[in-house]
XYZ file of C-alpha atoms in Angstrom:
80
model
C 198.686 92.708 124.659
C 201.680 92.945 122.660
C 201.875 96.298 120.731
C 205.070 97.863 118.505
C 205.756 101.686 117.665
C 206.978 102.981 114.525
C 206.821 106.382 112.341
C 204.471 107.147 115.543
C 201.797 104.668 114.740
C 201.227 102.010 117.341
C 200.602 98.442 116.477
C 198.554 96.137 118.109
C 200.774 92.329 117.252
C 197.646 90.413 118.327
C 195.357 91.224 115.471
C 196.056 90.489 111.805
C 197.052 93.466 109.524
C 195.882 94.266 106.005
C 197.810 96.222 103.487
C 196.893 98.296 100.609
C 196.050 95.446 98.529
C 194.181 93.376 100.834
C 196.832 91.386 102.116
C 196.364 89.440 105.225
C 199.784 90.308 107.192
C 200.193 88.475 111.015
C 202.767 88.557 113.758
C 204.253 84.806 114.003
C 205.692 85.539 117.690
C 208.904 86.366 117.271
C 211.261 89.516 116.766
C 214.200 90.473 114.841
C 217.900 91.086 116.699
C 216.638 94.760 117.276
C 213.270 93.968 118.371
C 211.323 94.401 115.006
C 208.392 92.160 114.859
C 208.254 89.718 112.375
C 204.859 89.318 109.646
C 204.362 87.099 107.203
C 201.432 87.107 104.371
C 198.459 84.628 105.112
C 198.136 82.422 104.148
C 201.130 82.937 101.379
C 203.447 81.502 104.244
C 206.420 83.296 102.618
C 209.181 84.744 104.715
C 208.817 86.343 107.586
C 209.129 90.232 106.670
C 209.969 92.952 109.686
C 207.105 95.123 110.279
C 209.466 98.448 109.069
C 209.924 96.900 105.530
C 206.114 95.304 105.552
C 204.612 99.150 105.966
C 207.235 100.567 103.838
C 206.812 98.184 101.297
C 203.194 97.472 101.152
C 201.630 100.144 103.818
C 199.736 102.046 105.553
C 199.012 98.663 107.207
C 195.102 98.661 109.138
C 193.433 96.229 111.721
C 191.559 93.940 109.870
C 188.342 93.704 110.566
C 187.059 91.693 113.577
C 183.645 90.143 114.088
C 180.787 91.573 116.224
C 180.189 89.929 119.390
C 177.242 89.217 121.217
C 178.228 91.513 124.440
C 178.896 94.565 121.632
C 175.573 93.617 120.093
C 174.047 93.609 123.527
C 175.602 96.838 124.161
C 174.244 99.113 121.542
C 170.729 97.676 121.833
C 170.659 98.554 125.494
C 171.558 101.602 124.579
C 168.702 102.436 122.482
């Protein structure tokens, strides 16, 4: 798992993040010279922007919802 700490928040770079307007941002697997992850708006394919800049201009960022897996359903049903 790739993570990045910014302003006391740990970002899981393996999942897409949504900004306040609902735009999805994804890490492109590259970091700047100073170690900041480069993010790209999807499906816009705009110029990559460092995560701290995305956070400052479009934040806060939240992890995008993930689909519910069969294993998750099974755990809930077995716990009932």
